[in-house]
Amino acid sequence: MWKKLRILSMALFKTATILFLICILANLSSNSSQQSKPITSDDKKLYARVHADKSNINSIVSHTVSPKNTDSVVDKNNTIKVLVKNSILKDLVKTNTTKVVVKNNTTKSTQVYDYSFPYLHVPVQVCKSNGAKSDPFLLIVVKSDVNHIAHRIAIRNTWGASSNSGIKVVFLLGYSPLMKPFIQMESNMYKDIIQQNFLDDYQNNTLKTIMGFTWVTTHCSGANYIFFVDDDYIVNIKYVWDHLHRLYIARKRSVFLGYVWKGAKPQRNAKSKWFIPKGDFKDDVWPPYASGGSLVLTVDIINKLLTQFKFMKPIFIDDVYLGIVCKELQISLIHESRFSIRYQPDRMNYLFSSHGFSSPMKLVEDWEKFHIKYDMVV
């Protein structure tokens, strides 16, 4: 019986993936014949790659395309210009000088950072402000690489597929000119994409997090708890749901939960992926911070952080940046080891989440093992 269920689930997942890709290919073909939607040079490159690979479903789904050599892209209406080369955090965030009131009603000039970018896609019927009957008790916000279509399909068909109306899932994406037709189709089909007009790049993770915070406070401020998680995690939804309900009953409605690191040091090696120069952060030890792959906040905390972001110089390591801002605001971080930062399949009956699912098929396979055994569905 178990074997049959597993085979059926895998077949359904593969079918969903194939159907999604067929829709994309059909959309690309139809767009190429429409006079009202002129094909850009970047679209042509994407069409060529998709049609060249269409005999191999896996290569299309997992294919990583890089727009980093593109100088600029203009959308079909000639309204959105995206500078791709050097379009990372330090180049994208604008600064202004303004006067703020300090002690004794005196004022001083201070630098203000502008994190505003236009939305390219927003969800529908997730929260009350965008068509749902009410705001969810738990809003799950998944930070996802724009190329990870298969990861998002896997999540929608596993731990993100709860029928509980009190749980909603959305995905945060940056922009990629070569993935534009894919994301347009995905957004049209699932209506759960939040995307702004900045390059999807590791150096822009902080922008992606701020985008999520901004959308939540503007469009879903009635949600009780916000669960931020990366797309390579598996989540024990029932365990999270039960724990948050206990917090709510206990009136713990202003929290920041996560796997908290203390005593970590900035990487000063210029060749490192995580290199931070002294000019960006002068201290030798990071303040306590919660691992950004999996954490829970309440909207009041998010509002406080958003207000402070514009006065704090950004760094690209988003979880560390949140820790720096939390220290400035004296926001307490609550350590929870159940937000696992590593792959621990033997502890899924205890964990809120587990890391290490870079393969979407692995996520599906493990979900099939765990969700019945450990009763992980709400």
mmCIF file of C-alpha atoms in Angstrom:
data_model
loop_
_atom_site.group_PDB
_atom_site.id
_atom_site.type_symbol
_atom_site.label_atom_id
_atom_site.label_comp_id
_atom_site.label_asym_id
_atom_site.label_seq_id
_atom_site.Cartn_x
_atom_site.Cartn_y
_atom_site.Cartn_z
ATOM 1 C CA MET A 1 0.000 0.000 0.000
ATOM 2 C CA TRP A 2 2.757 2.423 1.009
ATOM 3 C CA LYS A 3 4.713 1.637 -2.146
ATOM 4 C CA LYS A 4 1.654 2.339 -4.317
ATOM 5 C CA LEU A 5 1.038 5.686 -2.589
ATOM 6 C CA ARG A 6 4.638 6.701 -3.084
ATOM 7 C CA ILE A 7 4.598 5.748 -6.778
ATOM 8 C CA LEU A 8 1.310 7.628 -7.282
ATOM 9 C CA SER A 9 2.637 10.740 -5.555
ATOM 10 C CA MET A 10 5.822 10.755 -7.612
ATOM 11 C CA ALA A 11 3.805 10.287 -10.785
ATOM 12 C CA LEU A 12 1.535 13.211 -9.898
ATOM 13 C CA PHE A 13 4.530 15.435 -9.175
ATOM 14 C CA LYS A 14 6.198 14.539 -12.480
ATOM 15 C CA THR A 15 2.907 15.063 -14.326
ATOM 16 C CA ALA A 16 2.448 18.510 -12.755
ATOM 17 C CA THR A 17 5.979 19.450 -13.738
ATOM 18 C CA ILE A 18 5.538 18.248 -17.316
ATOM 19 C CA LEU A 19 2.155 19.994 -17.695
ATOM 20 C CA PHE A 20 3.619 23.219 -16.360
ATOM 21 C CA LEU A 21 6.471 23.056 -18.848
ATOM 22 C CA ILE A 22 4.103 22.237 -21.709
ATOM 23 C CA CYS A 23 2.090 25.354 -20.794
ATOM 24 C CA ILE A 24 5.267 27.413 -20.784
ATOM 25 C CA LEU A 25 6.308 26.102 -24.199
ATOM 26 C CA ALA A 26 2.823 26.716 -25.577
ATOM 27 C CA ASN A 27 2.856 30.231 -24.177
ATOM 28 C CA LEU A 28 6.249 30.931 -25.675
ATOM 29 C CA SER A 29 5.106 29.680 -29.077
ATOM 30 C CA SER A 30 1.898 31.720 -28.996
ATOM 31 C CA ASN A 31 3.739 34.857 -27.902
ATOM 32 C CA SER A 32 6.070 34.566 -30.870
ATOM 33 C CA SER A 33 3.115 34.923 -33.261
ATOM 34 C CA GLN A 34 1.415 37.866 -31.535
ATOM 35 C CA GLN A 35 2.048 41.270 -33.097
ATOM 36 C CA SER A 36 1.065 43.010 -29.849
ATOM 37 C CA LYS A 37 3.906 41.331 -27.909
ATOM 38 C CA PRO A 38 7.173 41.999 -29.732
ATOM 39 C CA ILE A 39 9.939 39.515 -28.989
ATOM 40 C CA THR A 40 13.028 40.990 -27.391
ATOM 41 C CA SER A 41 16.524 39.723 -28.075
ATOM 42 C CA ASP A 42 16.536 38.156 -24.611
ATOM 43 C CA ASP A 43 13.237 36.376 -25.314
ATOM 44 C CA LYS A 44 14.729 34.921 -28.494
ATOM 45 C CA LYS A 45 17.703 33.593 -26.550
ATOM 46 C CA LEU A 46 15.378 31.996 -24.015
ATOM 47 C CA TYR A 47 13.103 30.473 -26.671
ATOM 48 C CA ALA A 48 16.121 28.969 -28.400
ATOM 49 C CA ARG A 49 17.365 27.392 -25.188
ATOM 50 C CA VAL A 50 13.936 26.083 -24.199
ATOM 51 C CA HIS A 51 13.194 24.527 -27.575
ATOM 52 C CA ALA A 52 16.690 23.056 -27.754
ATOM 53 C CA ASP A 53 16.147 21.371 -24.388
ATOM 54 C CA LYS A 54 12.454 20.474 -24.555
ATOM 55 C CA SER A 55 13.204 16.768 -25.058
ATOM 56 C CA ASN A 56 14.763 16.718 -21.597
ATOM 57 C CA ILE A 57 12.299 17.836 -18.929
ATOM 58 C CA ASN A 58 14.824 17.768 -16.113
ATOM 59 C CA SER A 59 17.275 20.012 -17.910
ATOM 60 C CA ILE A 60 14.560 22.603 -18.506
ATOM 61 C CA VAL A 61 13.332 22.575 -14.921
ATOM 62 C CA SER A 62 16.727 22.643 -13.229
ATOM 63 C CA HIS A 63 18.526 24.721 -15.843
ATOM 64 C CA THR A 64 20.276 27.709 -14.321
ATOM 65 C CA VAL A 65 20.483 30.684 -16.622
ATOM 66 C CA SER A 66 22.697 33.635 -15.828
ATOM 67 C CA PRO A 67 21.852 37.162 -16.997
ATOM 68 C CA LYS A 68 24.993 38.684 -15.542
ATOM 69 C CA ASN A 69 26.570 39.517 -18.909
ATOM 70 C CA THR A 70 23.585 41.539 -20.053
ATOM 71 C CA ASP A 71 24.005 45.310 -20.018
ATOM 72 C CA SER A 72 20.356 46.277 -19.862
ATOM 73 C CA VAL A 73 16.857 45.005 -20.516
ATOM 74 C CA VAL A 74 13.729 46.952 -21.399
ATOM 75 C CA ASP A 75 10.303 45.369 -21.020
ATOM 76 C CA LYS A 76 7.822 45.158 -23.908
ATOM 77 C CA ASN A 77 6.195 48.476 -22.977
ATOM 78 C CA ASN A 78 9.561 50.208 -22.757
ATOM 79 C CA THR A 79 8.785 51.212 -19.174
ATOM 80 C CA ILE A 80 10.924 49.052 -16.895
ATOM 81 C CA LYS A 81 14.673 49.295 -17.356
ATOM 82 C CA VAL A 82 16.819 46.800 -15.498
ATOM 83 C CA LEU A 83 20.540 47.396 -15.301
ATOM 84 C CA VAL A 84 21.940 43.896 -14.947
ATOM 85 C CA LYS A 85 25.681 44.397 -14.968
ATOM 86 C CA ASN A 86 26.802 45.373 -11.431
ATOM 87 C CA SER A 87 23.164 45.367 -10.288
ATOM 88 C CA ILE A 88 23.876 44.226 -6.765
ATOM 89 C CA LEU A 89 22.993 45.665 -3.383
ATOM 90 C CA LYS A 90 25.646 48.381 -3.119
ATOM 91 C CA ASP A 91 24.827 49.676 -6.617
ATOM 92 C CA LEU A 92 21.034 49.420 -6.401
ATOM 93 C CA VAL A 93 20.190 51.030 -3.070
ATOM 94 C CA LYS A 94 19.873 54.796 -3.386
ATOM 95 C CA THR A 95 20.761 57.148 -0.557
ATOM 96 C CA ASN A 96 19.369 60.531 0.408
ATOM 97 C CA THR A 97 20.053 62.951 3.234
ATOM 98 C CA THR A 98 17.253 64.045 5.508
ATOM 99 C CA LYS A 99 16.797 65.739 8.879
ATOM 100 C CA VAL A 100 15.527 63.742 11.834
ATOM 101 C CA VAL A 101 14.508 64.836 15.330
ATOM 102 C CA VAL A 102 16.854 63.712 18.100
ATOM 103 C CA LYS A 103 17.009 64.470 21.824
ATOM 104 C CA ASN A 104 15.780 67.832 23.120
ATOM 105 C CA ASN A 105 13.818 68.406 19.879
ATOM 106 C CA THR A 106 16.998 69.230 17.969
ATOM 107 C CA THR A 107 17.546 67.931 14.455
ATOM 108 C CA LYS A 108 20.474 66.394 12.648
ATOM 109 C CA SER A 109 21.160 65.329 9.083
ATOM 110 C CA THR A 110 21.273 61.604 8.468
ATOM 111 C CA GLN A 111 21.593 59.291 5.493
ATOM 112 C CA VAL A 112 18.478 57.447 4.368
ATOM 113 C CA TYR A 113 18.550 54.283 2.260
ATOM 114 C CA ASP A 114 15.849 53.770 -0.365
ATOM 115 C CA TYR A 115 14.820 50.123 -0.858
ATOM 116 C CA SER A 116 11.812 50.789 -3.087
ATOM 117 C CA PHE A 117 11.545 48.826 -6.338
ATOM 118 C CA PRO A 118 8.497 48.359 -8.574
ATOM 119 C CA TYR A 119 6.576 45.097 -8.264
ATOM 120 C CA LEU A 120 6.524 42.863 -11.329
ATOM 121 C CA HIS A 121 4.235 40.194 -9.838
ATOM 122 C CA VAL A 122 2.047 40.073 -6.720
ATOM 123 C CA PRO A 123 -0.142 37.287 -5.272
ATOM 124 C CA VAL A 124 -3.912 37.064 -5.516
ATOM 125 C CA GLN A 125 -6.360 35.807 -2.835
ATOM 126 C CA VAL A 126 -3.681 35.234 -0.227
ATOM 127 C CA CYS A 127 -4.752 37.920 2.246
ATOM 128 C CA LYS A 128 -7.843 40.050 2.748
ATOM 129 C CA SER A 129 -6.405 43.031 0.863
ATOM 130 C CA ASN A 130 -5.924 40.969 -2.309
ATOM 131 C CA GLY A 131 -9.168 39.030 -2.479
ATOM 132 C CA ALA A 132 -9.125 36.438 0.316
ATOM 133 C CA LYS A 133 -11.981 36.298 2.830
ATOM 134 C CA SER A 134 -9.594 36.899 5.721
ATOM 135 C CA ASP A 135 -5.922 37.167 6.593
ATOM 136 C CA PRO A 136 -4.224 33.849 7.377
ATOM 137 C CA PHE A 137 -3.147 32.868 10.874
ATOM 138 C CA LEU A 138 0.157 31.684 9.395
ATOM 139 C CA LEU A 139 1.682 33.219 6.265
ATOM 140 C CA ILE A 140 4.639 31.255 4.889
ATOM 141 C CA VAL A 141 7.008 33.377 2.799
ATOM 142 C CA VAL A 142 9.461 31.289 0.764
ATOM 143 C CA LYS A 143 12.660 32.948 -0.442
ATOM 144 C CA SER A 144 13.282 31.270 -3.779
ATOM 145 C CA ASP A 145 15.874 31.510 -6.540
ATOM 146 C CA VAL A 146 14.121 32.753 -9.673
ATOM 147 C CA ASN A 147 15.440 29.710 -11.571
ATOM 148 C CA HIS A 148 14.003 27.193 -9.083
ATOM 149 C CA ILE A 149 10.693 26.435 -10.787
ATOM 150 C CA ALA A 150 10.922 22.756 -9.837
ATOM 151 C CA HIS A 151 11.559 23.604 -6.176
ATOM 152 C CA ARG A 152 8.427 25.731 -6.069
ATOM 153 C CA ILE A 153 6.330 23.047 -7.784
ATOM 154 C CA ALA A 154 7.648 20.515 -5.264
ATOM 155 C CA ILE A 155 6.744 22.759 -2.311
ATOM 156 C CA ARG A 156 3.251 23.435 -3.692
ATOM 157 C CA ASN A 157 2.687 19.672 -3.915
ATOM 158 C CA THR A 158 4.156 18.702 -0.529
ATOM 159 C CA TRP A 159 4.425 20.741 2.670
ATOM 160 C CA GLY A 160 2.978 23.866 1.014
ATOM 161 C CA ALA A 161 -0.220 22.106 -0.077
ATOM 162 C CA SER A 162 -2.209 22.484 3.155
ATOM 163 C CA SER A 163 -5.976 22.744 2.729
ATOM 164 C CA ASN A 164 -6.187 24.741 5.969
ATOM 165 C CA SER A 165 -7.514 28.204 5.096
ATOM 166 C CA GLY A 166 -5.478 29.647 7.958
ATOM 167 C CA ILE A 167 -2.226 28.844 6.133
ATOM 168 C CA LYS A 168 -1.089 30.562 2.936
ATOM 169 C CA VAL A 169 2.195 30.285 1.003
ATOM 170 C CA VAL A 170 3.882 32.890 -1.227
ATOM 171 C CA PHE A 171 7.270 32.965 -2.979
ATOM 172 C CA LEU A 172 9.812 35.805 -3.108
ATOM 173 C CA LEU A 173 11.746 36.191 -6.377
ATOM 174 C CA GLY A 174 14.176 38.674 -7.835
ATOM 175 C CA TYR A 175 14.291 39.443 -11.556
ATOM 176 C CA SER A 176 15.997 37.590 -14.392
ATOM 177 C CA PRO A 177 15.517 38.736 -17.997
ATOM 178 C CA LEU A 178 16.000 35.209 -19.310
ATOM 179 C CA MET A 179 13.411 33.746 -16.915
ATOM 180 C CA LYS A 180 10.793 36.417 -17.582
ATOM 181 C CA PRO A 181 8.414 34.275 -19.730
ATOM 182 C CA PHE A 182 8.682 31.358 -17.300
ATOM 183 C CA ILE A 183 7.824 33.508 -14.285
ATOM 184 C CA GLN A 184 4.957 35.202 -16.137
ATOM 185 C CA MET A 185 3.376 31.806 -16.798
ATOM 186 C CA GLU A 186 4.070 30.559 -13.270
ATOM 187 C CA SER A 187 2.541 33.671 -11.728
ATOM 188 C CA ASN A 188 -0.530 33.414 -13.958
ATOM 189 C CA MET A 189 -1.017 29.762 -12.996
ATOM 190 C CA TYR A 190 -0.404 29.851 -9.256
ATOM 191 C CA LYS A 191 -0.913 33.517 -8.299
ATOM 192 C CA ASP A 192 1.533 33.203 -5.396
ATOM 193 C CA ILE A 193 4.613 35.071 -6.703
ATOM 194 C CA ILE A 194 6.035 38.271 -5.201
ATOM 195 C CA GLN A 195 8.681 39.728 -7.507
ATOM 196 C CA GLN A 196 10.338 43.134 -7.671
ATOM 197 C CA ASN A 197 12.547 44.730 -10.279
ATOM 198 C CA PHE A 198 16.026 43.891 -8.933
ATOM 199 C CA LEU A 199 18.385 41.178 -10.122
ATOM 200 C CA ASP A 200 17.941 37.777 -8.487
ATOM 201 C CA ASP A 201 21.446 37.313 -7.112
ATOM 202 C CA TYR A 202 22.939 36.055 -3.849
ATOM 203 C CA GLN A 203 24.298 39.561 -3.263
ATOM 204 C CA ASN A 204 20.696 40.809 -3.272
ATOM 205 C CA ASN A 205 19.308 38.475 -0.590
ATOM 206 C CA THR A 206 18.774 41.413 1.750
ATOM 207 C CA LEU A 207 16.662 43.159 -0.907
ATOM 208 C CA LYS A 208 14.577 39.992 -1.242
ATOM 209 C CA THR A 209 13.997 39.865 2.508
ATOM 210 C CA ILE A 210 13.084 43.564 2.656
ATOM 211 C CA MET A 211 10.702 43.025 -0.276
ATOM 212 C CA GLY A 212 8.965 40.285 1.719
ATOM 213 C CA PHE A 213 8.749 42.454 4.826
ATOM 214 C CA THR A 214 7.347 45.356 2.809
ATOM 215 C CA TRP A 215 4.688 43.245 1.103
ATOM 216 C CA VAL A 216 3.614 41.646 4.375
ATOM 217 C CA THR A 217 3.137 44.958 6.194
ATOM 218 C CA THR A 218 1.344 46.538 3.235
ATOM 219 C CA HIS A 219 -0.855 43.654 2.109
ATOM 220 C CA CYS A 220 -1.081 41.084 4.912
ATOM 221 C CA SER A 221 -0.660 42.926 8.193
ATOM 222 C CA GLY A 222 -3.504 40.940 9.757
ATOM 223 C CA ALA A 223 -1.571 37.657 9.649
ATOM 224 C CA ASN A 224 -0.681 36.467 13.147
ATOM 225 C CA TYR A 225 2.682 34.868 12.375
ATOM 226 C CA ILE A 226 5.026 35.074 9.385
ATOM 227 C CA PHE A 227 7.266 32.088 8.639
ATOM 228 C CA PHE A 228 10.226 32.976 6.380
ATOM 229 C CA VAL A 229 11.906 29.923 4.848
ATOM 230 C CA ASP A 230 14.273 29.144 1.961
ATOM 231 C CA ASP A 231 13.195 26.887 -0.911
ATOM 232 C CA ASP A 232 15.665 24.131 0.043
ATOM 233 C CA TYR A 233 13.916 23.368 3.349
ATOM 234 C CA ILE A 234 11.185 20.913 4.291
ATOM 235 C CA VAL A 235 8.664 22.156 6.867
ATOM 236 C CA ASN A 236 6.693 20.190 9.451
ATOM 237 C CA ILE A 237 3.565 22.279 9.001
ATOM 238 C CA LYS A 238 1.504 20.605 11.717
ATOM 239 C CA TYR A 239 4.253 21.007 14.313
ATOM 240 C CA VAL A 240 4.716 24.682 13.408
ATOM 241 C CA TRP A 241 0.964 25.274 13.432
ATOM 242 C CA ASP A 242 0.476 23.645 16.840
ATOM 243 C CA HIS A 243 3.427 25.510 18.375
ATOM 244 C CA LEU A 244 2.276 28.903 17.104
ATOM 245 C CA HIS A 245 -1.239 28.285 18.384
ATOM 246 C CA ARG A 246 0.213 27.566 21.818
ATOM 247 C CA LEU A 247 2.128 30.852 21.634
ATOM 248 C CA TYR A 248 -1.026 32.687 20.579
ATOM 249 C CA ILE A 249 -3.058 31.238 23.451
ATOM 250 C CA ALA A 250 -0.230 32.200 25.826
ATOM 251 C CA ARG A 251 -0.460 35.752 24.389
ATOM 252 C CA LYS A 252 3.069 35.593 22.981
ATOM 253 C CA ARG A 253 2.126 37.656 19.969
ATOM 254 C CA SER A 254 5.299 39.674 19.503
ATOM 255 C CA VAL A 255 8.145 37.276 18.734
ATOM 256 C CA PHE A 256 11.236 36.652 16.626
ATOM 257 C CA LEU A 257 12.050 32.924 16.644
ATOM 258 C CA GLY A 258 14.909 31.164 14.891
ATOM 259 C CA TYR A 259 18.156 29.244 15.177
ATOM 260 C CA VAL A 260 20.229 31.970 16.844
ATOM 261 C CA TRP A 261 23.984 32.252 16.318
ATOM 262 C CA LYS A 262 26.169 33.991 18.893
ATOM 263 C CA GLY A 263 29.847 34.887 18.657
ATOM 264 C CA ALA A 264 30.133 34.439 14.879
ATOM 265 C CA LYS A 265 32.776 36.565 13.168
ATOM 266 C CA PRO A 266 32.705 38.482 9.864
ATOM 267 C CA GLN A 267 34.681 36.951 6.999
ATOM 268 C CA ARG A 268 37.587 39.275 6.166
ATOM 269 C CA ASN A 269 39.065 37.155 3.366
ATOM 270 C CA ALA A 270 38.377 39.115 0.168
ATOM 271 C CA LYS A 271 38.131 35.858 -1.827
ATOM 272 C CA SER A 272 35.313 34.515 0.329
ATOM 273 C CA LYS A 273 31.682 34.457 -0.817
ATOM 274 C CA TRP A 274 30.791 36.080 2.524
ATOM 275 C CA PHE A 275 33.529 38.732 2.562
ATOM 276 C CA ILE A 276 32.591 41.821 4.576
ATOM 277 C CA PRO A 277 35.032 44.770 4.537
ATOM 278 C CA LYS A 278 35.635 46.812 7.673
ATOM 279 C CA GLY A 279 33.897 49.730 5.993
ATOM 280 C CA ASP A 280 30.624 47.779 5.991
ATOM 281 C CA PHE A 281 30.950 46.411 9.535
ATOM 282 C CA LYS A 282 33.805 47.447 11.791
ATOM 283 C CA ASP A 283 33.337 45.101 14.774
ATOM 284 C CA ASP A 284 35.120 41.753 14.983
ATOM 285 C CA VAL A 285 32.050 39.790 16.113
ATOM 286 C CA TRP A 286 28.545 39.778 14.660
ATOM 287 C CA PRO A 287 25.681 40.539 17.035
ATOM 288 C CA PRO A 288 23.373 37.562 17.685
ATOM 289 C CA TYR A 289 21.364 36.704 14.566
ATOM 290 C CA ALA A 290 18.835 34.076 13.517
ATOM 291 C CA SER A 291 19.729 31.859 10.575
ATOM 292 C CA GLY A 292 17.815 33.310 7.638
ATOM 293 C CA GLY A 293 16.857 29.961 6.139
ATOM 294 C CA SER A 294 13.993 29.395 8.538
ATOM 295 C CA LEU A 295 12.496 31.799 11.105
ATOM 296 C CA VAL A 296 9.210 33.140 12.465
ATOM 297 C CA LEU A 297 8.305 36.769 13.182
ATOM 298 C CA THR A 298 5.209 38.744 14.007
ATOM 299 C CA VAL A 299 4.091 41.763 11.994
ATOM 300 C CA ASP A 300 4.823 44.262 14.774
ATOM 301 C CA ILE A 301 8.486 43.162 14.778
ATOM 302 C CA ILE A 302 8.601 43.359 10.979
ATOM 303 C CA ASN A 303 7.205 46.903 11.121
ATOM 304 C CA LYS A 304 9.893 47.994 13.579
ATOM 305 C CA LEU A 305 12.628 46.490 11.403
ATOM 306 C CA LEU A 306 11.259 48.115 8.244
ATOM 307 C CA THR A 307 11.210 51.522 9.902
ATOM 308 C CA GLN A 308 14.851 51.141 10.914
ATOM 309 C CA PHE A 309 16.173 49.674 7.629
ATOM 310 C CA LYS A 310 16.248 53.069 5.938
ATOM 311 C CA PHE A 311 18.666 54.390 8.565
ATOM 312 C CA MET A 312 20.997 51.352 8.594
ATOM 313 C CA LYS A 313 23.647 50.702 5.964
ATOM 314 C CA PRO A 314 22.722 47.439 4.214
ATOM 315 C CA ILE A 315 24.924 44.378 3.904
ATOM 316 C CA PHE A 316 24.138 41.499 1.573
ATOM 317 C CA ILE A 317 24.030 38.739 4.239
ATOM 318 C CA ASP A 318 20.373 39.141 5.108
ATOM 319 C CA ASP A 319 20.207 37.188 8.368
ATOM 320 C CA VAL A 320 23.231 39.023 9.767
ATOM 321 C CA TYR A 321 21.733 42.346 8.678
ATOM 322 C CA LEU A 322 18.532 41.532 10.566
ATOM 323 C CA GLY A 323 20.656 40.752 13.628
ATOM 324 C CA ILE A 324 22.429 44.115 13.370
ATOM 325 C CA VAL A 325 19.119 45.977 13.131
ATOM 326 C CA CYS A 326 17.604 43.926 15.970
ATOM 327 C CA LYS A 327 20.538 44.876 18.192
ATOM 328 C CA GLU A 328 20.002 48.550 17.346
ATOM 329 C CA LEU A 329 16.310 48.261 18.254
ATOM 330 C CA GLN A 330 16.927 46.008 21.275
ATOM 331 C CA ILE A 331 14.686 43.293 19.828
ATOM 332 C CA SER A 332 15.222 39.955 21.574
ATOM 333 C CA LEU A 333 15.826 36.872 19.437
ATOM 334 C CA ILE A 334 14.435 33.601 20.808
ATOM 335 C CA HIS A 335 16.643 30.605 20.031
ATOM 336 C CA GLU A 336 14.840 27.516 18.733
ATOM 337 C CA SER A 337 16.970 24.499 17.801
ATOM 338 C CA ARG A 338 13.923 22.998 16.082
ATOM 339 C CA PHE A 339 14.637 25.324 13.146
ATOM 340 C CA SER A 340 17.307 22.936 11.911
ATOM 341 C CA ILE A 341 20.127 24.371 9.803
ATOM 342 C CA ARG A 342 21.208 20.936 8.552
ATOM 343 C CA TYR A 343 19.675 17.825 7.032
ATOM 344 C CA GLN A 344 18.195 15.752 9.871
ATOM 345 C CA PRO A 345 15.604 13.342 8.428
ATOM 346 C CA ASP A 346 15.588 11.157 11.533
ATOM 347 C CA ARG A 347 14.313 14.080 13.655
ATOM 348 C CA MET A 348 11.440 15.328 11.489
ATOM 349 C CA ASN A 349 8.915 14.342 14.159
ATOM 350 C CA TYR A 350 10.593 16.938 16.404
ATOM 351 C CA LEU A 351 11.752 19.686 14.022
ATOM 352 C CA PHE A 352 9.897 22.702 12.660
ATOM 353 C CA SER A 353 12.027 22.594 9.516
ATOM 354 C CA SER A 354 15.047 20.838 8.058
ATOM 355 C CA HIS A 355 17.634 22.138 5.600
ATOM 356 C CA GLY A 356 19.434 20.343 2.769
ATOM 357 C CA PHE A 357 16.901 19.805 -0.013
ATOM 358 C CA SER A 358 18.741 21.250 -2.989
ATOM 359 C CA SER A 359 17.043 18.574 -5.116
ATOM 360 C CA PRO A 360 13.266 19.028 -5.456
ATOM 361 C CA MET A 361 12.860 15.309 -6.136
ATOM 362 C CA LYS A 362 14.603 14.583 -2.830
ATOM 363 C CA LEU A 363 12.139 16.886 -1.093
ATOM 364 C CA VAL A 364 9.199 14.982 -2.618
ATOM 365 C CA GLU A 365 10.685 11.595 -1.736
ATOM 366 C CA ASP A 366 11.380 12.559 1.882
ATOM 367 C CA TRP A 367 7.988 14.200 2.255
ATOM 368 C CA GLU A 368 6.349 10.940 1.223
ATOM 369 C CA LYS A 369 8.360 9.128 3.894
ATOM 370 C CA PHE A 370 7.668 11.615 6.667
ATOM 371 C CA HIS A 371 4.266 13.224 6.349
ATOM 372 C CA ILE A 372 2.229 10.091 7.122
ATOM 373 C CA LYS A 373 4.728 8.593 9.567
ATOM 374 C CA TYR A 374 4.934 11.794 11.615
ATOM 375 C CA ASP A 375 1.487 13.280 10.891
ATOM 376 C CA MET A 376 2.921 16.474 9.349
ATOM 377 C CA VAL A 377 -0.262 17.694 7.636
ATOM 378 C CA VAL A 378 -2.681 20.244 9.104
#
